[in-house]
PDB file of C-alpha atoms in Angstrom:
ATOM      1  CA  UNK M   5       0.259   0.317  -0.072  1.00  0.00           C
ATOM      2  CA  UNK M   6       2.623   2.325   1.095  1.00  0.00           C
ATOM      3  CA  UNK M   7       4.319   1.693  -2.670  1.00  0.00           C
ATOM      4  CA  UNK M   8       1.090   2.545  -4.402  1.00  0.00           C
ATOM      5  CA  UNK M   9       0.869   5.865  -2.099  1.00  0.00           C
ATOM      6  CA  UNK M  10       4.417   6.426  -3.471  1.00  0.00           C
ATOM      7  CA  UNK M  11       3.962   5.629  -6.669  1.00  0.00           C
ATOM      8  CA  UNK M  12       0.535   7.726  -7.298  1.00  0.00           C
ATOM      9  CA  UNK M  13       2.502  11.152  -5.087  1.00  0.00           C
ATOM     10  CA  UNK M  14       5.124  10.494  -7.660  1.00  0.00           C
ATOM     11  CA  UNK M  15       2.894  10.452 -11.206  1.00  0.00           C
ATOM     12  CA  UNK M  16       1.290  13.004  -9.619  1.00  0.00           C
ATOM     13  CA  UNK M  17       4.092  14.946  -9.160  1.00  0.00           C
ATOM     14  CA  UNK M  18       4.725  15.250 -13.133  1.00  0.00           C
ATOM     15  CA  UNK M  19       1.370  16.176 -13.982  1.00  0.00           C
ATOM     16  CA  UNK M  20       0.419  19.518 -15.064  1.00  0.00           C
ATOM     17  CA  UNK M  21      -1.064  20.302 -11.922  1.00  0.00           C
ATOM     18  CA  UNK M  22       1.644  19.334  -9.305  1.00  0.00           C
ATOM     19  CA  UNK M  23       1.856  23.163  -8.476  1.00  0.00           C
ATOM     20  CA  UNK M  24      -1.364  23.874  -8.003  1.00  0.00           C
ATOM     21  CA  UNK M  25      -1.562  20.817  -5.884  1.00  0.00           C
ATOM     22  CA  UNK M  26       1.161  21.566  -3.922  1.00  0.00           C
ATOM     23  CA  UNK M  27       0.694  25.553  -3.307  1.00  0.00           C
ATOM     24  CA  UNK M  28      -3.092  23.930  -2.058  1.00  0.00           C
ATOM     25  CA  UNK M  29      -1.530  21.165   0.284  1.00  0.00           C
ATOM     26  CA  UNK M  30       1.142  24.447   1.110  1.00  0.00           C
ATOM     27  CA  UNK M  31      -1.722  26.501   1.703  1.00  0.00           C
ATOM     28  CA  UNK M  32      -4.115  24.568   4.126  1.00  0.00           C
ATOM     29  CA  UNK M  33      -1.182  22.556   6.190  1.00  0.00           C
ATOM     30  CA  UNK M  34      -0.391  26.393   7.358  1.00  0.00           C
ATOM     31  CA  UNK M  35      -3.872  26.402   9.058  1.00  0.00           C
ATOM     32  CA  UNK M  36      -5.716  23.140   9.692  1.00  0.00           C
ATOM     33  CA  UNK M  37      -4.351  20.376   7.505  1.00  0.00           C
ATOM     34  CA  UNK M  38      -2.032  18.150   9.661  1.00  0.00           C
ATOM     35  CA  UNK M  39      -0.674  16.589   6.630  1.00  0.00           C
ATOM     36  CA  UNK M  40       2.838  18.678   5.685  1.00  0.00           C
ATOM     37  CA  UNK M  41       3.730  20.029   1.764  1.00  0.00           C
ATOM     38  CA  UNK M  42       7.099  17.804   2.007  1.00  0.00           C
ATOM     39  CA  UNK M  43       5.323  14.468   1.218  1.00  0.00           C
ATOM     40  CA  UNK M  44       4.599  16.286  -2.492  1.00  0.00           C
ATOM     41  CA  UNK M  45       7.505  18.978  -3.028  1.00  0.00           C
ATOM     42  CA  UNK M  46       9.953  15.716  -2.976  1.00  0.00           C
ATOM     43  CA  UNK M  47       8.841  13.389  -5.810  1.00  0.00           C
ATOM     44  CA  UNK M  48       7.511  16.701  -7.688  1.00  0.00           C
ATOM     45  CA  UNK M  49      11.959  17.771  -7.466  1.00  0.00           C
ATOM     46  CA  UNK M  50      13.054  14.255  -7.882  1.00  0.00           C
ATOM     47  CA  UNK M  51      10.173  14.185 -11.110  1.00  0.00           C
ATOM     48  CA  UNK M  52      11.814  17.857 -12.430  1.00  0.00           C
ATOM     49  CA  UNK M  53      15.086  18.687 -10.942  1.00  0.00           C
ATOM     50  CA  UNK M  54      15.173  22.114 -12.970  1.00  0.00           C
ATOM     51  CA  UNK M  55      11.591  23.532 -11.107  1.00  0.00           C
ATOM     52  CA  UNK M  56      12.962  23.193  -7.682  1.00  0.00           C
ATOM     53  CA  UNK M  57      13.434  26.982  -6.928  1.00  0.00           C
ATOM     54  CA  UNK M  58       9.536  27.524  -8.706  1.00  0.00           C
ATOM     55  CA  UNK M  59       8.577  24.303  -6.530  1.00  0.00           C
ATOM     56  CA  UNK M  60       9.834  25.809  -3.509  1.00  0.00           C
ATOM     57  CA  UNK M  61       8.664  29.304  -4.160  1.00  0.00           C
ATOM     58  CA  UNK M  62       4.983  27.455  -4.645  1.00  0.00           C
ATOM     59  CA  UNK M  63       5.476  25.827  -1.120  1.00  0.00           C
ATOM     60  CA  UNK M  64       6.505  28.936   0.022  1.00  0.00           C
ATOM     61  CA  UNK M  65       3.932  31.616  -1.248  1.00  0.00           C
ATOM     62  CA  UNK M  66       1.023  29.182  -0.260  1.00  0.00           C
ATOM     63  CA  UNK M  67       2.469  28.355   3.090  1.00  0.00           C
ATOM     64  CA  UNK M  68       2.534  31.861   4.176  1.00  0.00           C
ATOM     65  CA  UNK M  69      -0.579  32.607   2.472  1.00  0.00           C
ATOM     66  CA  UNK M  70      -2.620  29.434   4.500  1.00  0.00           C
ATOM     67  CA  UNK M  71      -0.936  31.356   7.308  1.00  0.00           C
ATOM     68  CA  UNK M  72      -2.636  34.200   7.683  1.00  0.00           C
ATOM     69  CA  UNK M  73      -5.973  32.169   6.986  1.00  0.00           C
ATOM     70  CA  UNK M  74      -4.671  30.718  10.098  1.00  0.00           C
ATOM     71  CA  UNK M  75      -3.613  33.909  11.650  1.00  0.00           C
ATOM     72  CA  UNK M  76      -7.613  35.083  10.876  1.00  0.00           C
ATOM     73  CA  UNK M  77      -8.809  31.638  12.231  1.00  0.00           C
ATOM     74  CA  UNK M  78      -7.531  32.631  15.698  1.00  0.00           C
ATOM     75  CA  UNK M  79      -8.048  37.054  15.358  1.00  0.00           C
ATOM     76  CA  UNK M  80     -11.785  36.355  13.363  1.00  0.00           C
ATOM     77  CA  UNK M  81     -13.381  33.125  14.388  1.00  0.00           C
ATOM     78  CA  UNK M  82     -11.406  31.764  17.670  1.00  0.00           C
ATOM     79  CA  UNK M  83     -14.903  31.436  19.309  1.00  0.00           C
ATOM     80  CA  UNK M  84     -16.374  29.388  15.999  1.00  0.00           C
ATOM     81  CA  UNK M  85     -13.246  27.598  14.494  1.00  0.00           C
ATOM     82  CA  UNK M  86     -10.005  28.459  16.285  1.00  0.00           C
ATOM     83  CA  UNK M  87     -10.882  26.909  19.694  1.00  0.00           C
ATOM     84  CA  UNK M  88     -12.208  23.539  18.775  1.00  0.00           C
ATOM     85  CA  UNK M  89      -9.262  23.398  16.472  1.00  0.00           C
ATOM     86  CA  UNK M  90      -6.739  24.426  19.258  1.00  0.00           C
ATOM     87  CA  UNK M  91      -8.768  21.772  21.712  1.00  0.00           C
ATOM     88  CA  UNK M  92      -8.203  19.463  18.877  1.00  0.00           C
ATOM     89  CA  UNK M  93      -4.606  19.620  19.306  1.00  0.00           C
ATOM     90  CA  UNK M  94      -5.295  19.761  23.411  1.00  0.00           C
ATOM     91  CA  UNK M  95      -4.431  23.507  23.798  1.00  0.00           C
ATOM     92  CA  UNK M  96      -7.746  25.278  24.416  1.00  0.00           C
ATOM     93  CA  UNK M  97      -7.233  25.406  28.332  1.00  0.00           C
ATOM     94  CA  UNK M  98      -3.663  27.056  28.134  1.00  0.00           C
ATOM     95  CA  UNK M  99      -4.717  29.975  26.288  1.00  0.00           C
ATOM     96  CA  UNK M 100      -5.063  32.321  29.170  1.00  0.00           C
ATOM     97  CA  UNK M 101      -1.594  32.236  30.658  1.00  0.00           C
ATOM     98  CA  UNK M 102       0.119  31.954  27.134  1.00  0.00           C
ATOM     99  CA  UNK M 103      -1.280  35.610  25.631  1.00  0.00           C
ATOM    100  CA  UNK M 104       0.975  37.371  27.371  1.00  0.00           C
ATOM    101  CA  UNK M 105       4.229  35.105  27.085  1.00  0.00           C
ATOM    102  CA  UNK M 106       3.591  34.050  23.856  1.00  0.00           C
ATOM    103  CA  UNK M 107       3.286  37.484  22.342  1.00  0.00           C
ATOM    104  CA  UNK M 108       7.108  38.419  23.574  1.00  0.00           C
ATOM    105  CA  UNK M 109       8.566  35.197  22.144  1.00  0.00           C
ATOM    106  CA  UNK M 110       5.625  34.576  20.061  1.00  0.00           C
ATOM    107  CA  UNK M 111       8.143  35.551  16.538  1.00  0.00           C
ATOM    108  CA  UNK M 112      11.165  32.936  17.527  1.00  0.00           C
ATOM    109  CA  UNK M 113       7.614  30.585  17.655  1.00  0.00           C
ATOM    110  CA  UNK M 114       6.516  30.753  14.595  1.00  0.00           C
ATOM    111  CA  UNK M 115      10.382  30.679  13.286  1.00  0.00           C
ATOM    112  CA  UNK M 116      10.742  27.250  15.138  1.00  0.00           C
ATOM    113  CA  UNK M 117       7.430  25.992  13.271  1.00  0.00           C
ATOM    114  CA  UNK M 118       7.987  27.152   9.808  1.00  0.00           C
ATOM    115  CA  UNK M 119      11.296  25.852  10.274  1.00  0.00           C
ATOM    116  CA  UNK M 120      10.284  22.049  11.645  1.00  0.00           C
ATOM    117  CA  UNK M 121       7.848  19.233  11.907  1.00  0.00           C
ATOM    118  CA  UNK M 122       6.405  21.242  14.372  1.00  0.00           C
ATOM    119  CA  UNK M 123       2.365  21.767  13.719  1.00  0.00           C
ATOM    120  CA  UNK M 124       3.001  24.976  12.423  1.00  0.00           C
ATOM    121  CA  UNK M 125      -1.084  25.313  11.964  1.00  0.00           C
ATOM    122  CA  UNK M 126      -0.963  25.259  15.827  1.00  0.00           C
ATOM    123  CA  UNK M 127       1.372  28.557  15.956  1.00  0.00           C
ATOM    124  CA  UNK M 128      -0.357  30.598  13.300  1.00  0.00           C
ATOM    125  CA  UNK M 129      -3.871  30.266  14.816  1.00  0.00           C
ATOM    126  CA  UNK M 130      -2.428  31.347  17.872  1.00  0.00           C
ATOM    127  CA  UNK M 131      -0.236  34.372  16.835  1.00  0.00           C
ATOM    128  CA  UNK M 132      -3.973  35.129  15.874  1.00  0.00           C
ATOM    129  CA  UNK M 133      -5.782  35.235  18.893  1.00  0.00           C
ATOM    130  CA  UNK M 134      -3.252  36.091  20.748  1.00  0.00           C
ATOM    131  CA  UNK M 135      -2.641  38.880  18.024  1.00  0.00           C
ATOM    132  CA  UNK M 136       0.447  38.687  17.733  1.00  0.00           C
ATOM    133  CA  UNK M 137       1.982  41.830  15.579  1.00  0.00           C
ATOM    134  CA  UNK M 138       1.355  41.164  11.790  1.00  0.00           C
ATOM    135  CA  UNK M 139       4.401  41.927  10.663  1.00  0.00           C
ATOM    136  CA  UNK M 140       6.389  40.001  12.806  1.00  0.00           C
ATOM    137  CA  UNK M 141       4.192  36.964  11.824  1.00  0.00           C
ATOM    138  CA  UNK M 142       4.587  37.510   8.380  1.00  0.00           C
ATOM    139  CA  UNK M 143       8.294  37.831   8.450  1.00  0.00           C
ATOM    140  CA  UNK M 144       9.572  34.989  10.786  1.00  0.00           C
ATOM    141  CA  UNK M 145       6.574  33.134   8.379  1.00  0.00           C
ATOM    142  CA  UNK M 146       8.016  33.826   5.019  1.00  0.00           C
ATOM    143  CA  UNK M 147      11.687  33.222   6.490  1.00  0.00           C
ATOM    144  CA  UNK M 148      11.277  30.534   8.336  1.00  0.00           C
ATOM    145  CA  UNK M 149       8.437  28.769   5.538  1.00  0.00           C
ATOM    146  CA  UNK M 150      11.117  29.992   2.824  1.00  0.00           C
ATOM    147  CA  UNK M 151      14.069  28.578   4.173  1.00  0.00           C
ATOM    148  CA  UNK M 152      12.798  24.642   5.190  1.00  0.00           C
ATOM    149  CA  UNK M 153      11.045  24.721   1.765  1.00  0.00           C
ATOM    150  CA  UNK M 154      14.003  26.437  -0.267  1.00  0.00           C
ATOM    151  CA  UNK M 155      16.792  24.044   1.466  1.00  0.00           C
ATOM    152  CA  UNK M 156      14.772  20.890   0.850  1.00  0.00           C
ATOM    153  CA  UNK M 157      14.080  21.841  -3.116  1.00  0.00           C
ATOM    154  CA  UNK M 158      17.743  22.458  -3.372  1.00  0.00           C
ATOM    155  CA  UNK M 159      19.252  19.558  -1.925  1.00  0.00           C
ATOM    156  CA  UNK M 160      16.685  17.211  -4.055  1.00  0.00           C
ATOM    157  CA  UNK M 161      17.888  19.453  -7.290  1.00  0.00           C
ATOM    158  CA  UNK M 162      21.726  19.347  -6.271  1.00  0.00           C
ATOM    159  CA  UNK M 163      21.633  15.738  -4.361  1.00  0.00           C
ATOM    160  CA  UNK M 164      18.185  14.244  -6.448  1.00  0.00           C
ATOM    161  CA  UNK M 165      18.914  10.744  -7.821  1.00  0.00           C
ATOM    162  CA  UNK M 166      21.062   9.305  -5.004  1.00  0.00           C
ATOM    163  CA  UNK M 167      18.212  10.974  -2.505  1.00  0.00           C
ATOM    164  CA  UNK M 168      15.575   9.256  -5.027  1.00  0.00           C
ATOM    165  CA  UNK M 169      16.977   5.976  -4.666  1.00  0.00           C
ATOM    166  CA  UNK M 170      17.803   6.227  -0.817  1.00  0.00           C
ATOM    167  CA  UNK M 171      13.703   6.835  -1.081  1.00  0.00           C
ATOM    168  CA  UNK M 172      12.806   4.267  -2.800  1.00  0.00           C
ATOM    169  CA  UNK M 173      14.884   1.438  -0.979  1.00  0.00           C
ATOM    170  CA  UNK M 174      14.007   2.769   2.467  1.00  0.00           C
ATOM    171  CA  UNK M 175       9.940   3.770   1.593  1.00  0.00           C
ATOM    172  CA  UNK M 176       9.201   2.087   4.915  1.00  0.00           C
ATOM    173  CA  UNK M 177      11.558   3.082   7.334  1.00  0.00           C
ATOM    174  CA  UNK M 178      11.143   6.949   6.134  1.00  0.00           C
ATOM    175  CA  UNK M 179       7.300   6.579   6.224  1.00  0.00           C
ATOM    176  CA  UNK M 180       8.007   5.636   9.972  1.00  0.00           C
ATOM    177  CA  UNK M 181      10.230   7.954  10.601  1.00  0.00           C
ATOM    178  CA  UNK M 182       8.460  10.702   9.210  1.00  0.00           C
ATOM    179  CA  UNK M 183       4.818   9.335  11.263  1.00  0.00           C
ATOM    180  CA  UNK M 184       6.547   9.532  14.730  1.00  0.00           C
ATOM    181  CA  UNK M 185       8.347  13.331  13.579  1.00  0.00           C
ATOM    182  CA  UNK M 186       4.934  14.352  12.974  1.00  0.00           C
ATOM    183  CA  UNK M 187       3.213  12.821  15.865  1.00  0.00           C
ATOM    184  CA  UNK M 188       6.027  13.377  18.029  1.00  0.00           C
ATOM    185  CA  UNK M 189       5.225  17.678  16.845  1.00  0.00           C
ATOM    186  CA  UNK M 190       1.678  17.021  18.541  1.00  0.00           C
ATOM    187  CA  UNK M 191       3.147  15.456  21.365  1.00  0.00           C
ATOM    188  CA  UNK M 192       5.554  18.094  21.844  1.00  0.00           C
ATOM    189  CA  UNK M 193       3.142  21.098  21.606  1.00  0.00           C
ATOM    190  CA  UNK M 194       1.164  20.149  24.968  1.00  0.00           C
ATOM    191  CA  UNK M 195       4.651  20.183  26.970  1.00  0.00           C
ATOM    192  CA  UNK M 196       5.540  23.798  25.534  1.00  0.00           C
ATOM    193  CA  UNK M 197       2.049  25.733  25.908  1.00  0.00           C
TER     194      UNK M 197
END
């Protein structure tokens, strides 16, 4: 099943719809979706290495625009939408005590989440709820998401063939590591906030 999913993603990466799919995934991942765009960036760059810069740009733009949706959910719709999402991640009770501390260190938190497998969407929503300075939020989102996606795309462009072979030989292990990082990121939220 994992091999079929990998082959399907690789085939999607080579279609004319790949960039739109990447932009959409990057957009919704920044506000509500749990799967990061990296899973599409990797096969897209491997399929067409010469487009690495464009792929990094599409992921970055989609992700930063999606971050504004997360911010808006927090700022405008916290009671209706934001609170249930934060409750899903186990953070609803911690809101009151975190607001002051978050606004002091929130830029660093957003940058950390933008660069790592940590669930970025939680901090985009939290930033809106707490009213983190929008200029700071925008700048750290652009820097963090851009650094992450462009670095991944560049490395895949530079070392694509060996990386593709490594991925195909170790698909099960890489999927397991990815899931551990994803679940670990969600678990880390409970301890950090």
